[in-house]
CSV table of C-alpha atoms in Angstrom, one decimal:
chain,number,residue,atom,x,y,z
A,167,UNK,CA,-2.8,-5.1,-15.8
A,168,UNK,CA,-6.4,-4.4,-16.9
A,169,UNK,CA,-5.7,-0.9,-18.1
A,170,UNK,CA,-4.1,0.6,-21.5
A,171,UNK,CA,-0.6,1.8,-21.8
A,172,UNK,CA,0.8,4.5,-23.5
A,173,UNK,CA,4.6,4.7,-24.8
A,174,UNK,CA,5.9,7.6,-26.0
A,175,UNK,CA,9.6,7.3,-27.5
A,176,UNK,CA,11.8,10.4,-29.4
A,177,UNK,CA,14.3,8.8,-31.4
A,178,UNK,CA,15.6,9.2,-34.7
A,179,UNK,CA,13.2,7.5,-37.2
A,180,UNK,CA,10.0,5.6,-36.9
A,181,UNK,CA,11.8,1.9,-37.2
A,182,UNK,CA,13.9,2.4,-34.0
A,183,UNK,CA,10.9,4.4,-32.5
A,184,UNK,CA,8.6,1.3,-33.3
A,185,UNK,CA,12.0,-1.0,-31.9
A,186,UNK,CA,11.8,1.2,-28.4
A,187,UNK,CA,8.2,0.6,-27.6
A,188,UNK,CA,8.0,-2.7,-28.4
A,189,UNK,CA,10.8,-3.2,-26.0
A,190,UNK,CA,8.6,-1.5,-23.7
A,191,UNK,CA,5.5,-3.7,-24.0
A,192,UNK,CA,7.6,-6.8,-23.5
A,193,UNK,CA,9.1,-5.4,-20.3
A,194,UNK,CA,5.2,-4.3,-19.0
A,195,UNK,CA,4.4,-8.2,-19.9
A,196,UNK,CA,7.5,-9.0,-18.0
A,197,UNK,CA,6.1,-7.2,-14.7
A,198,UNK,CA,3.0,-8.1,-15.3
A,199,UNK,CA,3.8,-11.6,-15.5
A,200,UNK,CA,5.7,-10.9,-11.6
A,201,UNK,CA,3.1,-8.7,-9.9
A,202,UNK,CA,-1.0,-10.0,-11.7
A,203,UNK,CA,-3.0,-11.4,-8.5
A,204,UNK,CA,-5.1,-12.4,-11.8
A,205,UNK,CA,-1.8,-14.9,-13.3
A,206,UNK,CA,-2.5,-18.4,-11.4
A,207,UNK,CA,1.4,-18.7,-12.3
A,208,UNK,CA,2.5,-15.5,-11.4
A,209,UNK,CA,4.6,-15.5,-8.0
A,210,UNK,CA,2.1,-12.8,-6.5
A,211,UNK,CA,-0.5,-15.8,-6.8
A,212,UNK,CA,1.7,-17.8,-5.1
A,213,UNK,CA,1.8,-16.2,-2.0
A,214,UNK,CA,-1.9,-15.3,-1.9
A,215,UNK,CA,-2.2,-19.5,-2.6
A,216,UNK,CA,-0.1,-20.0,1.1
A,217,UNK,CA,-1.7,-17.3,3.2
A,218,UNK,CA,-1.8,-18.7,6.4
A,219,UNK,CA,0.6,-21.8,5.1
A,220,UNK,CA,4.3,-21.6,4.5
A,221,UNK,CA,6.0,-18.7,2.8
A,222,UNK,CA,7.0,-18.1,-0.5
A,223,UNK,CA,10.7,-17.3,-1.9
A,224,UNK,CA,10.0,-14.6,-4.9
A,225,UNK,CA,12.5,-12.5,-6.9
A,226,UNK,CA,14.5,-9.8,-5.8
A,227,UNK,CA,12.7,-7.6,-7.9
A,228,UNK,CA,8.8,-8.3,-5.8
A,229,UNK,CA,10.5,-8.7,-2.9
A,230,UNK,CA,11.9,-5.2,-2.8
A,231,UNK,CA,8.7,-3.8,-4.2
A,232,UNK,CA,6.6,-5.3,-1.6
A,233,UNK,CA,8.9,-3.9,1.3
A,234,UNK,CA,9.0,-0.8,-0.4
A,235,UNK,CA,4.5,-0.8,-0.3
A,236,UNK,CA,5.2,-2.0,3.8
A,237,UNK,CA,7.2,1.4,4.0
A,238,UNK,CA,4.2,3.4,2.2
A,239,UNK,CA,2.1,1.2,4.3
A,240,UNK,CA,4.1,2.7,7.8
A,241,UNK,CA,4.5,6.0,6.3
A,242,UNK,CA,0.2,6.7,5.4
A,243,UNK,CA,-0.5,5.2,9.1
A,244,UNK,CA,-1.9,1.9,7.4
A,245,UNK,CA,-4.1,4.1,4.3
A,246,UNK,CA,-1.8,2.2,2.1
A,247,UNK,CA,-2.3,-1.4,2.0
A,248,UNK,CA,-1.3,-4.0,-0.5
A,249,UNK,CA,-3.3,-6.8,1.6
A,250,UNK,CA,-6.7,-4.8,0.9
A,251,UNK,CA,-7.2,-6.9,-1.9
A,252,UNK,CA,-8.4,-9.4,0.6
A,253,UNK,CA,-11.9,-7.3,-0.2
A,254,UNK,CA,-12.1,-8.0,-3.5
A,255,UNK,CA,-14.3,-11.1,-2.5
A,256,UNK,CA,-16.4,-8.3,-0.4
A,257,UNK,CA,-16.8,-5.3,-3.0
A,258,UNK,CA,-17.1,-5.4,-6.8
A,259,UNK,CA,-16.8,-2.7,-9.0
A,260,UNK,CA,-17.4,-4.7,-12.4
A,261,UNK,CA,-20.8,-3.8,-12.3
A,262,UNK,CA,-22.3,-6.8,-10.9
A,263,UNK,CA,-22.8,-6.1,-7.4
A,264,UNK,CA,-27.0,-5.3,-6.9
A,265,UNK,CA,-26.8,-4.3,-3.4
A,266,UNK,CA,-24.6,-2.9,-0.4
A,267,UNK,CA,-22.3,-5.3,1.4
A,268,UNK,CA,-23.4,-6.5,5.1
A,269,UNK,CA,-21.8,-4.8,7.7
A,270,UNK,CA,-20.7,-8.9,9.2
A,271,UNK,CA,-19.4,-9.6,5.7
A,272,UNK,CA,-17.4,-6.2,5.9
A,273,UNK,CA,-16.1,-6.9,9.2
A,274,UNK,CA,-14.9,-10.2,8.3
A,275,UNK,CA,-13.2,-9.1,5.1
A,276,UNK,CA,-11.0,-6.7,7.4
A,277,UNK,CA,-10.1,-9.1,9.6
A,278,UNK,CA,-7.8,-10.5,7.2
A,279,UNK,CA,-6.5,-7.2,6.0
A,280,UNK,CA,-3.3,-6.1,7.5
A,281,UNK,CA,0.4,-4.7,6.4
A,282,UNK,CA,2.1,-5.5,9.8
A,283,UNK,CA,1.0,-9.9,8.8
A,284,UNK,CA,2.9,-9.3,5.6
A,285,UNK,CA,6.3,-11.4,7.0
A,286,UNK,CA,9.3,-10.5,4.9
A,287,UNK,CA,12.3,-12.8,5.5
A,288,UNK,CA,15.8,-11.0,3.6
A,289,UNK,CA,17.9,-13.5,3.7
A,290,UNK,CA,16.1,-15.9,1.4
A,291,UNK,CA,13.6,-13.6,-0.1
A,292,UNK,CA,10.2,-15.0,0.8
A,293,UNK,CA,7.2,-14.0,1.8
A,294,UNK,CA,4.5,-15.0,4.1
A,295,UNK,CA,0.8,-13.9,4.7
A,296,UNK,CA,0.4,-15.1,8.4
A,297,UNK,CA,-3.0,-15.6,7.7
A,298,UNK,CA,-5.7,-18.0,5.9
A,299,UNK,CA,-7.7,-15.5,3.4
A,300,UNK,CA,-5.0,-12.9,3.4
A,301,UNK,CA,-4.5,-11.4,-0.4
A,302,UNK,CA,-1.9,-9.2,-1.8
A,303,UNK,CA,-2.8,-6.9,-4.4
A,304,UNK,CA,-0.6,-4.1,-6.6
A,305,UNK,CA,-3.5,-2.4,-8.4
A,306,UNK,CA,-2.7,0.8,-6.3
A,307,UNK,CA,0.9,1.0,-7.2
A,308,UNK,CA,1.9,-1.7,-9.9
A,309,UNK,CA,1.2,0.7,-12.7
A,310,UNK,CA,3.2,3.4,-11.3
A,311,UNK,CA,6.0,0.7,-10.8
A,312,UNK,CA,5.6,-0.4,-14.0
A,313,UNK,CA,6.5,2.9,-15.4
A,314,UNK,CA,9.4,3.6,-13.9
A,315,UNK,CA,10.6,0.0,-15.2
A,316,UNK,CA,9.9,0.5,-18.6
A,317,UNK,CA,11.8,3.8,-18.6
A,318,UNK,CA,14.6,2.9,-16.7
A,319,UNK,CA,14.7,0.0,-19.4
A,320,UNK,CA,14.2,2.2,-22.1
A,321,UNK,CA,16.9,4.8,-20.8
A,322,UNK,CA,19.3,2.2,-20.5
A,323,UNK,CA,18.5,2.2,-24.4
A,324,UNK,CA,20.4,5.2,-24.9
A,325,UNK,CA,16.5,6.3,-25.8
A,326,UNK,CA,16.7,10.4,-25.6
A,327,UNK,CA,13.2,11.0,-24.3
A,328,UNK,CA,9.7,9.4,-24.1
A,329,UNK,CA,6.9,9.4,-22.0
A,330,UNK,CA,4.9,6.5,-20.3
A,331,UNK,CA,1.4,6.7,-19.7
A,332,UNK,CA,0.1,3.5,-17.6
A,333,UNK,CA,-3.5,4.7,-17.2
A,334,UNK,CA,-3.0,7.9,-15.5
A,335,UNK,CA,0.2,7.1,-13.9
A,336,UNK,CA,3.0,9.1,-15.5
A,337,UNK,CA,6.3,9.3,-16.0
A,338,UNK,CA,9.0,11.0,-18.2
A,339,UNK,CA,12.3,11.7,-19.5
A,340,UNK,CA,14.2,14.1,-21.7
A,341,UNK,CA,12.4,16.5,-23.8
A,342,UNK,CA,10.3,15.8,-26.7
A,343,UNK,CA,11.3,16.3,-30.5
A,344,UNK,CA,10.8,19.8,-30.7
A,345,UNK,CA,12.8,20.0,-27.4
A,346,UNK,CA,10.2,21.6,-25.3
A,347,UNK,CA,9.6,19.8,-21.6
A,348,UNK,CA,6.9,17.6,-21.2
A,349,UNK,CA,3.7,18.7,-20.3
A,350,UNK,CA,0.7,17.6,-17.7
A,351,UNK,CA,-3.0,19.3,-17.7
A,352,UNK,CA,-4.7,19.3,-14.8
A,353,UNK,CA,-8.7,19.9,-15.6
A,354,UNK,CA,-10.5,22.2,-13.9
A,355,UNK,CA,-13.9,20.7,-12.0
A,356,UNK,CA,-15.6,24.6,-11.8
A,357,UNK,CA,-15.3,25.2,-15.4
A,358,UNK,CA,-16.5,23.8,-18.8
A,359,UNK,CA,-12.7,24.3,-20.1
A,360,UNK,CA,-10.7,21.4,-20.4
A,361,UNK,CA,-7.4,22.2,-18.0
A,362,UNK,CA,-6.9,25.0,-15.2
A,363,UNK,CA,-3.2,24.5,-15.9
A,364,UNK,CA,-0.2,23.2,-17.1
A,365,UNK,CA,2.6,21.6,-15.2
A,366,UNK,CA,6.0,20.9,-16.8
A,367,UNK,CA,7.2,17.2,-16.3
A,368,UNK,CA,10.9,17.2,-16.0
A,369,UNK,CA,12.3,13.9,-15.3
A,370,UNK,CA,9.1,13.6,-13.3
A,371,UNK,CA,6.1,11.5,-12.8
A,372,UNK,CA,2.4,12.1,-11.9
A,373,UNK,CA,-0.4,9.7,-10.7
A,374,UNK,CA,-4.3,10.8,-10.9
A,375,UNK,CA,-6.8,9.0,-8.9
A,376,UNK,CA,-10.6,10.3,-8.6
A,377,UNK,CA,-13.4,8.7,-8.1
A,378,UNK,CA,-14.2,8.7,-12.1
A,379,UNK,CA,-12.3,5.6,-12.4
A,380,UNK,CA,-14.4,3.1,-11.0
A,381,UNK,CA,-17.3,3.2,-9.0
A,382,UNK,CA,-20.9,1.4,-7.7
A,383,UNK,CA,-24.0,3.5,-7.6
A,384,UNK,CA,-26.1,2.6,-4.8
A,385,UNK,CA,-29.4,4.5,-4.2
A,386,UNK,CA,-28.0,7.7,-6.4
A,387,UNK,CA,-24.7,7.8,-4.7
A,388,UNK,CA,-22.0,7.2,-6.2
A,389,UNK,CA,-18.9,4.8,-3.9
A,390,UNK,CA,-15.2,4.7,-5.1
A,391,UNK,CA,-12.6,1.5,-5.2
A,392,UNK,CA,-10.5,2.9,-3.0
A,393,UNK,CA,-11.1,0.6,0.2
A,394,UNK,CA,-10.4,2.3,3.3
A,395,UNK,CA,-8.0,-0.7,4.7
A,396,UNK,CA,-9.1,0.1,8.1
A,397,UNK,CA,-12.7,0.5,7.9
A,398,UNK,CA,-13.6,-1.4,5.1
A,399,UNK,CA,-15.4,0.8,3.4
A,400,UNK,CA,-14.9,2.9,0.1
A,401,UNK,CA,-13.2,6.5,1.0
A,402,UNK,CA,-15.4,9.6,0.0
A,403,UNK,CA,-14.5,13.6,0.5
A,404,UNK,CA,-12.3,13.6,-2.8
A,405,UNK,CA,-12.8,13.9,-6.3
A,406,UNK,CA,-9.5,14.0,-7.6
A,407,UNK,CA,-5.7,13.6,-6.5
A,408,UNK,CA,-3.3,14.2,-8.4
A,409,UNK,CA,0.2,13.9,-6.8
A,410,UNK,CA,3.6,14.5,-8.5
A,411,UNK,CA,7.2,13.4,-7.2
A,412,UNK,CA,10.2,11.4,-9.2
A,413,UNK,CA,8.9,8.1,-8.9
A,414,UNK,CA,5.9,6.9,-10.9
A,415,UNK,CA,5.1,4.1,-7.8
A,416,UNK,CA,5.8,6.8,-5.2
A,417,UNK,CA,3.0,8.8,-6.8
A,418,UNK,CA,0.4,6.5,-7.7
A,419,UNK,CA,0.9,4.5,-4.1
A,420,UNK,CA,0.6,8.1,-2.6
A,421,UNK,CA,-2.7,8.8,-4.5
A,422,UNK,CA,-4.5,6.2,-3.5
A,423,UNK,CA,-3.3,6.6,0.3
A,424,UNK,CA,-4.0,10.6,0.4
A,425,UNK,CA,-7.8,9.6,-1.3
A,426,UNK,CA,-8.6,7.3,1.5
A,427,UNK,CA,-7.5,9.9,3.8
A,428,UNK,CA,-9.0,12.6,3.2
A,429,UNK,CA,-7.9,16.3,2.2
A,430,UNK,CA,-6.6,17.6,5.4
A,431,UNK,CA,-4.3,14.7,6.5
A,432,UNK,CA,-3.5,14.1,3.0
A,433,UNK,CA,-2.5,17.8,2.3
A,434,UNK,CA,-0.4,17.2,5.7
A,435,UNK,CA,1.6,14.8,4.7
A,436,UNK,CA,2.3,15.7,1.8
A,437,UNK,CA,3.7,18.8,3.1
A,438,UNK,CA,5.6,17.4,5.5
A,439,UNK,CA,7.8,15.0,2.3
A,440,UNK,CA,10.7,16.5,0.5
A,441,UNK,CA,9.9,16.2,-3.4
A,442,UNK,CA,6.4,15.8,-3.5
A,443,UNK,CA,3.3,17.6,-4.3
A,444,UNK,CA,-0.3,17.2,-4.1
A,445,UNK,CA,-3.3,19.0,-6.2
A,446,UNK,CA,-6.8,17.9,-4.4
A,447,UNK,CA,-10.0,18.4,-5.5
A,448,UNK,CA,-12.4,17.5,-3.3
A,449,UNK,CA,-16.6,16.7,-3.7
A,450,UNK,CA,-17.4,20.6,-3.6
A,451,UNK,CA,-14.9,20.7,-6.5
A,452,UNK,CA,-12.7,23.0,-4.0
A,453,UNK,CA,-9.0,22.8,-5.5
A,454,UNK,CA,-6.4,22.8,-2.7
A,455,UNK,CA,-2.6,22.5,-3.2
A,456,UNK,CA,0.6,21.7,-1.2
A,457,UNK,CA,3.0,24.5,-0.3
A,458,UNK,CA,5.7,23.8,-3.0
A,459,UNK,CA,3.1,23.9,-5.5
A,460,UNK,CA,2.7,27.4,-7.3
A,461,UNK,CA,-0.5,26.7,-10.0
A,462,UNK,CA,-0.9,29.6,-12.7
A,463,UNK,CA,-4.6,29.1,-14.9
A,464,UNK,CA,-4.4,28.6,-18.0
A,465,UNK,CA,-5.8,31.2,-20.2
């Protein structure tokens, strides 16, 4: 998925420890063999091959995800968008892009961008981009879904406790060896020290985007990946989100929305959801919480 993966297993001795994550790299292969836009075989590329021509019967298992990302999609008023990925042939954040996109080349890249053109039929389990140049992409919550795969796998297991680290997008289980809870740092942008605080992961998961992932630099500024789907433009105003709820996808689909819009609406939100909670930094390096959320520093 063109990020590194961490598994993090308790178990009695190292040869069933070792037994447990490979089981858990197969089953990331496995997803990422469903959900890579980059696999010409995968069935993702299948539907972004008939945009705008017939529609495409896929698993149960993508099926579900993508009407889960429509309901993300419904729920962030459209900041949530698996068909953004119809930029990708606008922006590039590998490095090679020399200049700023045209404004016409913008405009047309949104065009094909929408949610509400993803057709989802549930009786046979297909899908249809009702438009020529449409894409679907999963960068913004496959790894979070991913996660929560791998561990439900992995609990099935009988597996005690572990951890799964898919670049940032966390989730975990149990207790670790020692029997203490899982911990997350979050790092504070005011100081030189490493974390402000702690937060205990209890069955949980987190997702952290900022703007330190990946980014252009265009006459000293510095844009993000995160594509406003409505604008087509990168979002700015944020540093850091770090959201935390039960479900790795929830979170990292969740991060990505509340970056694109903004800290206000996205501290909104998230105040308004049961089971969810936000940290925010924003460019001033101002740290803003939601209202379940009680942060103590860390000494």
């Amino acid at each position: 998925m063109g990020s590194s993966f961490e598994i993090t297993v308790v178990a009695s001795d190292e040869e069933i420890g070792f037994i447990n994550i490979e089981e858990g790299i197969a089953e990331v292969r496995r997803i990422e063999s469903l959900i890579s836009s980059w696999d010409m075989e995968s069935q993702t590329s299948e539907i972004n091959k008939n945009a705008g021509v017939r529609p495409v019967k896929v698993d149960y298992e993508l099926f579900k995800l993508i009407e889960r990302a429509i309901q993300i999609s419904e729920l962030t008023s459209g900041m949530f968008d698996i068909s953004v990925a119809a930029m990708d042939e606008v922006w590039d954040f590998d490095g090679s892009m020399t200049s700023f996109p045209i404004p016409e080349k913008i405009e047309e890249g949104v065009s094909k961008v929408g949610y509400k053109k993803i057709v989802l039929n549930s009786t046979d389990h297909s899908v249809f981009l009702s438009e020529k140049g449409m894409k679907i992409g999963f960068g913004a919550i496959g790894k979070g879904f991913a996660a929560d795969k791998v561990k439900e796998l992995l609990v099935s297991k009988q597996v005690p406790g572990g951890m799964i680290n898919a670049a940032g997008d966390i989730t975990t289980w149990g207790t670790k060896a020692t029997g203490e809870k899982w911990l997350i740092g979050v790092d504070n942008p005011n100081r030189d020290s490493r974390y402000f605080t702690w937060l205990p992961l209890v069955e949980s998961s987190v997702s952290i985007s900022g703007i330190y992932e990946k980014y252009i630099t265009f006459r000293g500024k510095k844009y993000s990946h995160y594509i406003n789907p409505i604008t087509g433009y990168p979002a700015s105003g944020i540093k850091k989100v770090t959201v935390f709820s039960k479900s790795a996808e929830l979170c990292d689909a969740l991060a990505t929305a509340i970056y694109i819009m903004g800290k206000e609406d996205g501290l909104q939100l998230i105040n308004q959801l049961g089971g969810i909670e936000v940290i925010i930094v924003d460019n001033f390096n101002r740290i803003v919480n939601s209202d379940g959320l009680i942060l103590k520093t860390a000494e």
